XYZ file of C-alpha atoms in Angstrom:
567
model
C -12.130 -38.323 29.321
C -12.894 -34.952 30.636
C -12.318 -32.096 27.805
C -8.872 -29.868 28.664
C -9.297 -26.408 27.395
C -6.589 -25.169 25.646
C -3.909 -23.235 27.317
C -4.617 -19.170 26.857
C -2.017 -17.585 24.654
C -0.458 -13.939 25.331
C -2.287 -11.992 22.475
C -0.310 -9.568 20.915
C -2.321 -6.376 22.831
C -1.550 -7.677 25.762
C 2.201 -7.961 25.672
C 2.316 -4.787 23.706
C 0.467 -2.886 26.538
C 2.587 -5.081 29.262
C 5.649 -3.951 27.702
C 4.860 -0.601 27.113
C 3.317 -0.326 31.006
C 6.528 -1.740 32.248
C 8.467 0.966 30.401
C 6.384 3.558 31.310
C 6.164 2.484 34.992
C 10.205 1.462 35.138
C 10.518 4.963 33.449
C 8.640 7.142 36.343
C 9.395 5.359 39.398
C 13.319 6.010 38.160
C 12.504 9.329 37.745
C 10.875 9.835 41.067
C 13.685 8.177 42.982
C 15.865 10.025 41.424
C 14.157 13.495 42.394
C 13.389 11.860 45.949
C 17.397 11.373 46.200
C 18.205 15.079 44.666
C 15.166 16.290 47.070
C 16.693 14.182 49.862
C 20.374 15.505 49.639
C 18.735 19.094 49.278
C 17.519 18.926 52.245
C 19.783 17.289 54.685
C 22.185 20.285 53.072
C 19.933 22.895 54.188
C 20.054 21.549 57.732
C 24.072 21.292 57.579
C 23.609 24.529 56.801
C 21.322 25.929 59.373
C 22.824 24.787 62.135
C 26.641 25.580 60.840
C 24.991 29.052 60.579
C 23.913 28.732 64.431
C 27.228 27.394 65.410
C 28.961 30.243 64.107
C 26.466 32.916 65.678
C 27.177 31.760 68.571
C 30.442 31.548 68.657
C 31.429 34.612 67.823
C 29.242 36.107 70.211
C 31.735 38.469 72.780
C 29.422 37.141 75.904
C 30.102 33.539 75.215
C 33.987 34.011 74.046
C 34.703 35.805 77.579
C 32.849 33.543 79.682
C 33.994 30.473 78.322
C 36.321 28.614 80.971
C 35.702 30.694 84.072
C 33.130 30.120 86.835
C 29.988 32.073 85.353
C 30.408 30.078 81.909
C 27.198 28.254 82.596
C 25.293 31.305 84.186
C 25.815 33.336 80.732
C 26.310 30.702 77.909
C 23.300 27.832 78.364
C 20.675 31.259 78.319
C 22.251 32.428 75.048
C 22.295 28.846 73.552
C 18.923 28.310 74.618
C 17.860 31.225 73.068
C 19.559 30.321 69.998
C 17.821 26.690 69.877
C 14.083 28.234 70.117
C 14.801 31.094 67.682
C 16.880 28.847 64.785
C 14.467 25.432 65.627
C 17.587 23.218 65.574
C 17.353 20.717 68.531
C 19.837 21.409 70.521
C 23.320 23.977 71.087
C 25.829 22.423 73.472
C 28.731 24.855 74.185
C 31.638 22.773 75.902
C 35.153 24.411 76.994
C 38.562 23.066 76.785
C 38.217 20.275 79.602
C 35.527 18.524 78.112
C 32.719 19.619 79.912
C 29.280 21.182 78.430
C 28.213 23.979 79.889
C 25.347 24.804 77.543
C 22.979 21.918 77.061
C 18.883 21.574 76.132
C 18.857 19.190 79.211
C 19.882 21.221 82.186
C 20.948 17.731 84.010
C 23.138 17.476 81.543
C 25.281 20.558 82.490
C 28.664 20.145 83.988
C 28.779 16.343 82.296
C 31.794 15.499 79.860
C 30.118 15.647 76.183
C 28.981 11.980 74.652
C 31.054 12.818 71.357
C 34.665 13.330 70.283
C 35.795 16.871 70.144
C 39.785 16.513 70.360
C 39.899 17.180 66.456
C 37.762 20.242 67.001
C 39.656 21.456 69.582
C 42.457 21.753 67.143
C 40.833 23.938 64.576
C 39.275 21.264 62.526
C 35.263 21.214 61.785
C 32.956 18.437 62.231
C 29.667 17.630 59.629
C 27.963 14.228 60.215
C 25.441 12.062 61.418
C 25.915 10.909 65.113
C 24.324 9.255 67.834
C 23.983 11.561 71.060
C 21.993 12.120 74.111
C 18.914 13.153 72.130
C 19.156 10.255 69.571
C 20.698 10.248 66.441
C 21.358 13.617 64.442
C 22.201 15.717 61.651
C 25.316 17.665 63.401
C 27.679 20.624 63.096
C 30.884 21.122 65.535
C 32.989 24.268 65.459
C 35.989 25.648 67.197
C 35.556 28.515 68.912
C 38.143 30.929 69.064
C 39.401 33.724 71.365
C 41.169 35.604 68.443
C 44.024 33.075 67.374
C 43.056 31.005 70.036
C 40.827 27.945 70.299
C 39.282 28.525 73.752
C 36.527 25.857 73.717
C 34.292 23.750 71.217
C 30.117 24.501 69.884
C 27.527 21.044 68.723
C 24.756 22.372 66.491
C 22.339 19.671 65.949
C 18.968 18.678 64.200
C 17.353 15.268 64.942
C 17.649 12.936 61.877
C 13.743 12.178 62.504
C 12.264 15.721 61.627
C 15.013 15.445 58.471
C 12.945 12.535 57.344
C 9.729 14.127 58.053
C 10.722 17.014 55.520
C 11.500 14.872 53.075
C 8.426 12.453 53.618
C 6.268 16.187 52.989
C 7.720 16.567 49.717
C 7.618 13.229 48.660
C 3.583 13.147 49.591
C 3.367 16.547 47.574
C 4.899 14.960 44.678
C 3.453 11.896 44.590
C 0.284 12.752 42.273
C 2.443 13.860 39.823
C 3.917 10.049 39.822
C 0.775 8.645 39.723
C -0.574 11.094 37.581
C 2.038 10.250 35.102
C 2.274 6.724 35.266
C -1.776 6.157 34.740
C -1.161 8.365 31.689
C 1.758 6.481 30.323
C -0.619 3.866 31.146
C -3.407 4.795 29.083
C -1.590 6.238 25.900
C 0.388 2.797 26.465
C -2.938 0.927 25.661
C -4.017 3.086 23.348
C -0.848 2.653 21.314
C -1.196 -0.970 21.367
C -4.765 -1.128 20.502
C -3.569 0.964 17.237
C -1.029 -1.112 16.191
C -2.940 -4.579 16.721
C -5.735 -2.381 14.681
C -3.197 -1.431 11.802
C -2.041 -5.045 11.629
C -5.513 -6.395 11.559
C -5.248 -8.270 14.708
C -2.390 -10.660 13.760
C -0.420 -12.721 16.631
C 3.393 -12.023 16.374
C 3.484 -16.038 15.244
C 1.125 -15.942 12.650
C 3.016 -13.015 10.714
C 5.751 -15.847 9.225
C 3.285 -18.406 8.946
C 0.688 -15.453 6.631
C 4.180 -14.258 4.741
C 4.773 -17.786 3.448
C 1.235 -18.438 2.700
C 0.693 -15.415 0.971
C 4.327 -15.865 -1.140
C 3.162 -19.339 -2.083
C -0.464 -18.767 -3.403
C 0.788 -15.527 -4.798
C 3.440 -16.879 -7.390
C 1.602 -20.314 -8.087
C -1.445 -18.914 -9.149
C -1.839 -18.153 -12.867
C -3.482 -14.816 -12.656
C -1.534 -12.027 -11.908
C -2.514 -10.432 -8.792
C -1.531 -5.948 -7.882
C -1.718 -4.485 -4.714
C -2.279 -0.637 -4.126
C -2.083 0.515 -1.411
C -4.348 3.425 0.272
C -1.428 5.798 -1.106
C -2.305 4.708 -4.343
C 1.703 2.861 -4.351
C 1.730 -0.102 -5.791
C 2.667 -2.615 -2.606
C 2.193 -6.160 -4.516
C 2.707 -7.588 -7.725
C 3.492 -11.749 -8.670
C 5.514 -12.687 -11.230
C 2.572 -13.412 -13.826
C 1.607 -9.666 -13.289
C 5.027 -8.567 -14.276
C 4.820 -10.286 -17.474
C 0.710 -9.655 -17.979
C 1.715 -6.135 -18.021
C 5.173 -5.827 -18.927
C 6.813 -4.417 -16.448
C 9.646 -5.597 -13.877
C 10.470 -4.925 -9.812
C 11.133 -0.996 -10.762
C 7.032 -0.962 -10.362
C 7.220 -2.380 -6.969
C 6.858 1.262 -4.830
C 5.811 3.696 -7.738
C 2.721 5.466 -8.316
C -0.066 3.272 -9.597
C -1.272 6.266 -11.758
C 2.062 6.361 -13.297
C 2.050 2.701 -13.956
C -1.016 1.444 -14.142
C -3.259 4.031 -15.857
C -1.261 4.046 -18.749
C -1.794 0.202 -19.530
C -5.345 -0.014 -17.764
C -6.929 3.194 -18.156
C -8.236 5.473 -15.321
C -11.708 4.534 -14.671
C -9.649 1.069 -13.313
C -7.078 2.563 -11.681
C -8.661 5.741 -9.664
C -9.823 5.904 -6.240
C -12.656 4.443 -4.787
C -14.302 7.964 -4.303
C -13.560 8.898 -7.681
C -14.560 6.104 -9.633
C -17.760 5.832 -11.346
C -20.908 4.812 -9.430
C -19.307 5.091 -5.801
C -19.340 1.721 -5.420
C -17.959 0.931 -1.383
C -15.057 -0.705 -0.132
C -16.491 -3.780 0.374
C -17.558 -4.729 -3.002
C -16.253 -6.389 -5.797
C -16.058 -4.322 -8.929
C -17.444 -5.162 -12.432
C -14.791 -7.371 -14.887
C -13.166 -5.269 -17.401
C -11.838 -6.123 -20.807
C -8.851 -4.304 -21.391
C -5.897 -4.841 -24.087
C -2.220 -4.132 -23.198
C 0.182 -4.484 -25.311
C -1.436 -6.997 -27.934
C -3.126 -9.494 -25.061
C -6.458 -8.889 -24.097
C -6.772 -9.090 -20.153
C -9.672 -9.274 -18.033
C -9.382 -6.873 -14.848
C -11.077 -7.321 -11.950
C -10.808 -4.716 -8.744
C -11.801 -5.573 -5.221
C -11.063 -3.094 -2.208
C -8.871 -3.820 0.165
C -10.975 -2.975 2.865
C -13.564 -5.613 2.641
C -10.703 -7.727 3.849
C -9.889 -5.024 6.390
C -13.379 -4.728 7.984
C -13.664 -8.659 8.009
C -10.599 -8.883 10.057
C -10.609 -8.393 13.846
C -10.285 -5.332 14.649
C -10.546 -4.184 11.472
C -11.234 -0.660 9.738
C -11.682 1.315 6.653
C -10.158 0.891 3.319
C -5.990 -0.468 3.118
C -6.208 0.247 -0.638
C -6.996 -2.555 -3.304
C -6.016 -5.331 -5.712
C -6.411 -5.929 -9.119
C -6.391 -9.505 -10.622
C -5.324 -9.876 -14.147
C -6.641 -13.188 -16.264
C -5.273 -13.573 -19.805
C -7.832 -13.872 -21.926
C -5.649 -13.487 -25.516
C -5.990 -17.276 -26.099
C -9.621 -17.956 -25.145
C -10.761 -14.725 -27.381
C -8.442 -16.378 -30.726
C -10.063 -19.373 -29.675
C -13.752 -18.334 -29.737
C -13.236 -16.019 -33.039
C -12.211 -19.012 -34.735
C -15.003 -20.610 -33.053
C -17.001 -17.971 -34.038
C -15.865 -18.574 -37.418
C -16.293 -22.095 -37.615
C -20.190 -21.853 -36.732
C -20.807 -19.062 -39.230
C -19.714 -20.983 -41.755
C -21.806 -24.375 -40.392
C -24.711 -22.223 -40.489
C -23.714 -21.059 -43.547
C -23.610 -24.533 -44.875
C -26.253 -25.342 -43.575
C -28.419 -22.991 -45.417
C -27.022 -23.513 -48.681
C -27.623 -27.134 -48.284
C -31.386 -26.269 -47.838
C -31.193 -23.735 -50.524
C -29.589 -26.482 -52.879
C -32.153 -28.720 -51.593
C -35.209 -26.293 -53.337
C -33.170 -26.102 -56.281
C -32.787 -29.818 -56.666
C -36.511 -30.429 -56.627
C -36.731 -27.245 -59.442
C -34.813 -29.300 -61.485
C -36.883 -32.244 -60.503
C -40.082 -30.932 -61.402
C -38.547 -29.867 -64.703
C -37.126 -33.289 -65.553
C -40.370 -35.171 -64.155
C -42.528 -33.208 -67.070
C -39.823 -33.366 -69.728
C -38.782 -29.913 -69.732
C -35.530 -30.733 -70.116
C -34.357 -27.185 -72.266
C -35.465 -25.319 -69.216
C -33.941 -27.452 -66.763
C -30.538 -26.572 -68.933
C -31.386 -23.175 -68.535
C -32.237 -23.085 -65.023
C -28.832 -24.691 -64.522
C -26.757 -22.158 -66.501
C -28.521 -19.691 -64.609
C -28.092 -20.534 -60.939
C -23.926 -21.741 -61.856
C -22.520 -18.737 -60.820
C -24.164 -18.676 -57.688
C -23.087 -22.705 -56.950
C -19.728 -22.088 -57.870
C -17.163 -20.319 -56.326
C -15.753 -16.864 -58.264
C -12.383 -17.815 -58.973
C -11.957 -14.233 -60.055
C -12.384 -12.174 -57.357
C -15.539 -10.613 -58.916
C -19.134 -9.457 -57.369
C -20.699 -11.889 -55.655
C -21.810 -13.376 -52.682
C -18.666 -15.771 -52.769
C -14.827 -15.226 -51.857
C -12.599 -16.359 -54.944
C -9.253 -18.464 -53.458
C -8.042 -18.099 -56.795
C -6.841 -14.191 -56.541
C -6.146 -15.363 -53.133
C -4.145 -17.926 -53.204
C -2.616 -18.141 -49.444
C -4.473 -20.800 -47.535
C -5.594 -18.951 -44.165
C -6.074 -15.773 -45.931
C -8.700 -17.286 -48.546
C -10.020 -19.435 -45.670
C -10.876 -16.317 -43.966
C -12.270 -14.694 -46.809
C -14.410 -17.822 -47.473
C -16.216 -18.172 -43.971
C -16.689 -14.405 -44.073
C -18.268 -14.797 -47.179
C -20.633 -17.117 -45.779
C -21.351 -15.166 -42.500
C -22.265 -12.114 -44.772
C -24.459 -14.190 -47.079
C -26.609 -15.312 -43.591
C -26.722 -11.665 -42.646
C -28.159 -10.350 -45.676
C -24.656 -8.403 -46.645
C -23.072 -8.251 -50.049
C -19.665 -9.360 -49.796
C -17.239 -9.150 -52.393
C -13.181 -9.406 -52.972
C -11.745 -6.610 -54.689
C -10.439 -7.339 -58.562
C -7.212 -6.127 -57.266
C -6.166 -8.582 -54.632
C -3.337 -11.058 -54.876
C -0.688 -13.017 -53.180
C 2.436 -14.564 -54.714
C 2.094 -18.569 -54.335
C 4.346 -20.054 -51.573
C 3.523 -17.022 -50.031
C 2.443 -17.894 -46.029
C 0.630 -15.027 -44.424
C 1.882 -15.501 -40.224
C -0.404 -14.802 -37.139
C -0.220 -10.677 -37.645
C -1.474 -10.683 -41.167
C -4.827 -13.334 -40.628
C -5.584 -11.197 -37.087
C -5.353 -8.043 -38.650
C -7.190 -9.261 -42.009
C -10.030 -11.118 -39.755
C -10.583 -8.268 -37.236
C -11.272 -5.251 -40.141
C -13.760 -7.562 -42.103
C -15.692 -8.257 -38.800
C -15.867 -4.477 -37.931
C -16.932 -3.918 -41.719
C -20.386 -6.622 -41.511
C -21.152 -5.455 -38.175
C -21.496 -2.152 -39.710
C -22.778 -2.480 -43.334
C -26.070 -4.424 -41.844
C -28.581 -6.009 -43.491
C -28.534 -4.616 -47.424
C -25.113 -3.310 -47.075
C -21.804 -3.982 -48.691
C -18.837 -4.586 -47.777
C -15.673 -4.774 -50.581
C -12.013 -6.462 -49.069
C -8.715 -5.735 -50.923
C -5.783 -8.070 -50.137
C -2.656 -7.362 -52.111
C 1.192 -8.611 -51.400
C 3.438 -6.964 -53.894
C 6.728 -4.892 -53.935
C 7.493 -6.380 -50.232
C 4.814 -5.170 -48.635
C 1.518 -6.644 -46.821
C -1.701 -4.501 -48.234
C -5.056 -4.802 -46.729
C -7.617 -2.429 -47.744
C -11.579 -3.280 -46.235
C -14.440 -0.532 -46.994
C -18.034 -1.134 -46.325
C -21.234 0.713 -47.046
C -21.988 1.562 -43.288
C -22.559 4.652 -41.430
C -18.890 5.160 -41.579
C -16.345 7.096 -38.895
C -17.379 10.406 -37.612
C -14.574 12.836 -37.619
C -14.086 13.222 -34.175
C -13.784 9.661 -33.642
C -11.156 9.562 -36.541
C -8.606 10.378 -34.452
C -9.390 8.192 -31.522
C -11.296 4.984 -33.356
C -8.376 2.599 -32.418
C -7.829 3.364 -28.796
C -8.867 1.180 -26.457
C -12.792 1.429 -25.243
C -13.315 3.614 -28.050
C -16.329 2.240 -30.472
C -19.286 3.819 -32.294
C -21.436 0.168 -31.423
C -24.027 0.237 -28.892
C -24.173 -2.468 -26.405
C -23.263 -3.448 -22.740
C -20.603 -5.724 -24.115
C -16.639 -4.943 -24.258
C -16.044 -3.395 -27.494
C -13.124 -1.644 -28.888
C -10.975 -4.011 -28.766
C -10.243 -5.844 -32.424
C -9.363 -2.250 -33.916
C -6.757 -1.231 -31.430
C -5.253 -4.659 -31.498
C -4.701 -4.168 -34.988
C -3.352 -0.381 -34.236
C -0.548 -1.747 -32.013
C 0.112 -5.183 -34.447
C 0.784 -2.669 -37.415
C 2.477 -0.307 -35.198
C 5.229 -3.140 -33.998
C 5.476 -4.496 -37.665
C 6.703 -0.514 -38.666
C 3.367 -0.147 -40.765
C 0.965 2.796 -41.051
C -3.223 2.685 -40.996
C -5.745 5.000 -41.914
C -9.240 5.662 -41.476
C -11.584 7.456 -44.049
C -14.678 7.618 -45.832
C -14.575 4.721 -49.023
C -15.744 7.635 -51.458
C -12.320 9.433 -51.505
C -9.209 7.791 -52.056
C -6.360 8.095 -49.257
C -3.524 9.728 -50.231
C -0.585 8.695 -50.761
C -2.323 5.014 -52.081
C -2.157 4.031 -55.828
C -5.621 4.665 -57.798
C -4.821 1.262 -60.044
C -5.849 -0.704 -56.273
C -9.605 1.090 -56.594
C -10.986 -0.157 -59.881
C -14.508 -0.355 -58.382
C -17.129 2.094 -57.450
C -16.965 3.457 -53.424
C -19.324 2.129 -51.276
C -19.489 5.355 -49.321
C -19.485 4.486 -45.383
C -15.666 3.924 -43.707
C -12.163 2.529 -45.062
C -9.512 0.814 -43.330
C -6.228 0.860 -45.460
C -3.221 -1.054 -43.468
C 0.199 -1.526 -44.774
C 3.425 -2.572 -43.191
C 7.207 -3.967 -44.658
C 7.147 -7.885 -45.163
C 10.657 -8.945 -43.643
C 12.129 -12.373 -43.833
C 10.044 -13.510 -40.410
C 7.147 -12.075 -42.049
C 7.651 -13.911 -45.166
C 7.201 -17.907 -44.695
């Protein structure tokens, strides 16, 4: 079966530039016939006029008046006419008296015949202005009366042949025709050029495909569970789905307004600026580096891809149209692997402890094998404290549950405990720390809680310390975690919980757990502060410190327990 190619469509450049043609042409060629009619009418009038202008020399020449009707009409009237034809160039002056008969004529065999053309309304007073057929063919003609003072004593034909009429007007039309062409291939051109532009602008879409892209776009665009922002090379915001909207917390007001007015705020700059402005130049075409970012309390991943990589990949395609942002939610995953985190601290925790009972075991074997069974006893009282947890909440390398009493609270204290063990830290629960039983600490008070102790190991190192105070009393939620570290610099004071902002080295995202806790103690109507852990913060109760500072940085968080906060 013999392969049928398919049938060629009208692309979207060529109607656009047949359209536009047929305007352009339709527009000139109007134009031009209406100038050719104006020219035409111009000129036919100044050939009326011409030879009225002859008629009327004539006759009110004396000679012509006063010869008229007697026997040496002819004799003095056809040389004055004739001299009026060659001087004027009309084609012909016929004089004719009352009876009918020329007696001025271009053809002299024509003299003394009856005229070939009415003149009974001339003869009584009327003129004449026409197109007629005569003996010389057809003609632009005058007729006048002429007149003996009152009287009408005979009749005058001024005529121009209708062919040199149309010969004028064929000179001016070939004089303006350039122009016509000259315009209409220019029409032309811009008319292409326009249409290239727009198929350009639109990326070389068929009029057809523009519904069928619309839905397309709609349906992957609000069924896909990252939110997706367009911005466009204004730097407007031109795009944003419905998971977007609530990623970022913001409604359809954002749809048209400055991206640096909306999105800077919640993703910084250095994601939201220019391409030429950013960082490392990178082009249109590529794909920028994820960023971690936190709005509000969810922590986002932000990706940015230019516009324009699209745009060149297109047909007839060019530069940058902007870019888009796509937005995952990552708030889940990260609570997911901190507990996961956890959970593996604490297995490798166990797991060295049950290697370090292990050695102890086969102490106490090696006493008992040789009968040493006093200093077996002893080397049991001595190593208790370190097998059993502190109940008390004093030194140690254990978390007591007893001060403690709140289940995910102590849990948290407990695997921390462990992690700080395995990483050579002193960790121990300030004497202070209590919580009233039946107490439940929610999702705000655990985050918060877990996210300062991590920030205190990471910084107290190997050798270092790190001292947690967890109090509920009088209503209120009190957290208090120091730690023997380098502590805060001043001029990070200030800025330590904004987003980005960290005093760790490393290509990983940082600065995020502290201003997650910043904005979770802001919306529970709490206050935090940042110091040094030799001086006490002011406005704080002196009872809460019974131990000695540890000297690096201090995190002291408060807020209002309210009956949702209270379980």
């Amino acid at each position: 079966m013999p392969h049928r190619e398919p049938p060629l469509r009208h692309r979207l450049r060529t109607r656009l530039a047949s359209l536009q043609v047929g305007i352009v042409l339709v527009l000139v060629l109007g134009v031009a016939a209406v100038v050719m009619a104006f020219e035409d009418q111009r000129i036919q009038d100044a050939a009326y006029d011409r030879a009225r202008t002859v008629a009327l020399e004539v006759a009110d020449e004396p000679d012509v008046i006063e010869a008229l009707n007697t026997s040496r009409a002819v004799d003095t009237i056809a040389p004055l006419a004739r001299l009026a034809q060659e001087s004027s160039g009309v084609d012909y002056v016929v004089v004719v008296g009352l009876d009918d008969i020329r007696v001025a004529h271009p053809d002299e065999d024509r003299i003394g015949e009856p005229v070939s053309t009415d003149h009974s309304l001339i003869r009584e007073g009327e003129s004449f202005r026409g197109v007629e057929r005569g003996t010389l063919g057809v003609t632009l003609r005058v007729k006048e009366p002429i007149y003996d003072g009152e009287t009408v004593v005979g009749t005058i034909s001024v005529g121009i042949l209708q062919s040199k009429v149309r010969a004028n007007l064929a000179g001016v039309v070939w004089s303006f025709a350039p122009w016509v062409i000259g315009a209409a291939t220019a029409g032309t051109l811009l008319s292409l050029a326009v249409a290239r532009s727009i198929r350009r602008r639109i990326y070389g879409v068929e009029p057809d495909e523009v519904a069928a892209l619309l839905q397309s776009q709609n349906a992957l665009l609000y069924s896909v569970r990252d939110g997706v922002v367009g911005v466009d090379s204004g730097g407007t915001i031109s795009l944003l789905n419905a998971e977007a909207k609530r990623l970022l917390g913001v409604g359809d007001e954002a749809l048209g307004a400055p991206a640096s007015q909306v999105l800077t705020p919640l993703l910084g700059a250095e994601t939201v600026a220019p391409a030429s402005d950013r960082a490392g130049g990178e082009g249109a075409a590529e794909l920028g580096p994820a960023t971690q970012v936190l709005v509000g309390e969810r922590v986002l991943v932000v990706q940015r891809r230019a516009a324009g990589a699209a745009a060149e990949d297109a047909p007839g395609g060019h530069g940058s149209a902007g870019y888009t942002l796509t937005l995952q939610d990552r708030t889940e995953v990260e609570a997911t692997l901190r507990e996961l985190a956890g959970q593996r601290s604490l297995a490798d925790a166990l797991r060295s402890q049950t290697h370090e009972f292990s050695n102890r075991l086969h102490v106490l074997s090696g006493y008992l094998s040789v009968g040493a069974v006093d200093e077996a006893a002893a080397y049991v009282r001595r190593i208790a404290p370190a097998v059993q947890p502190d109940l008390s909440g004093s030194t140690g390398s254990t978390a007591g549950s007893g001060v403690v009493s709140e289940p995910a609270l102590a849990g948290i204290l407990a695997a921390n405990a462990a992690v700080a063990r395995e990483a050579g830290v002193e960790f121990e629960v300030d004497p202070g720390s209590a919580t009233p039983r039946g107490w439940e600490a929610d999702d705000d008070a655990a985050t918060v809680l877990a996210n300062l102790i991590t920030n205190a190991l990471e910084a107290a190192g190997d050798g270092g310390r790190v001292r947690v105070l967890v109090r509920v009393t009088d209503g209120a939620y009190h957290v208090r975690v120091e730690d023997s570290g380098p502590g805060v610099a001043p001029e990070y004071a200030e800025h330590i919980f904004e987003r980005g902002v960290s005093t760790k080295a490393g290509s990983e995202p940082r600065g995020i757990g502290l201003a997650l806790v910043a904005r979770i103690v802001e919306r529970r109507g709490g206050t935090v502060q940042v110091g040094r852990a030799d001086r006490e913060p002011a406005g704080r109760a002196t009872a809460l410190a019974t131990t000695t500072p540890l000297g690096g940085a201090r995190f002291d968080i408060q807020w209002p327990l309210t009956e949702e906060g209270t379980r």
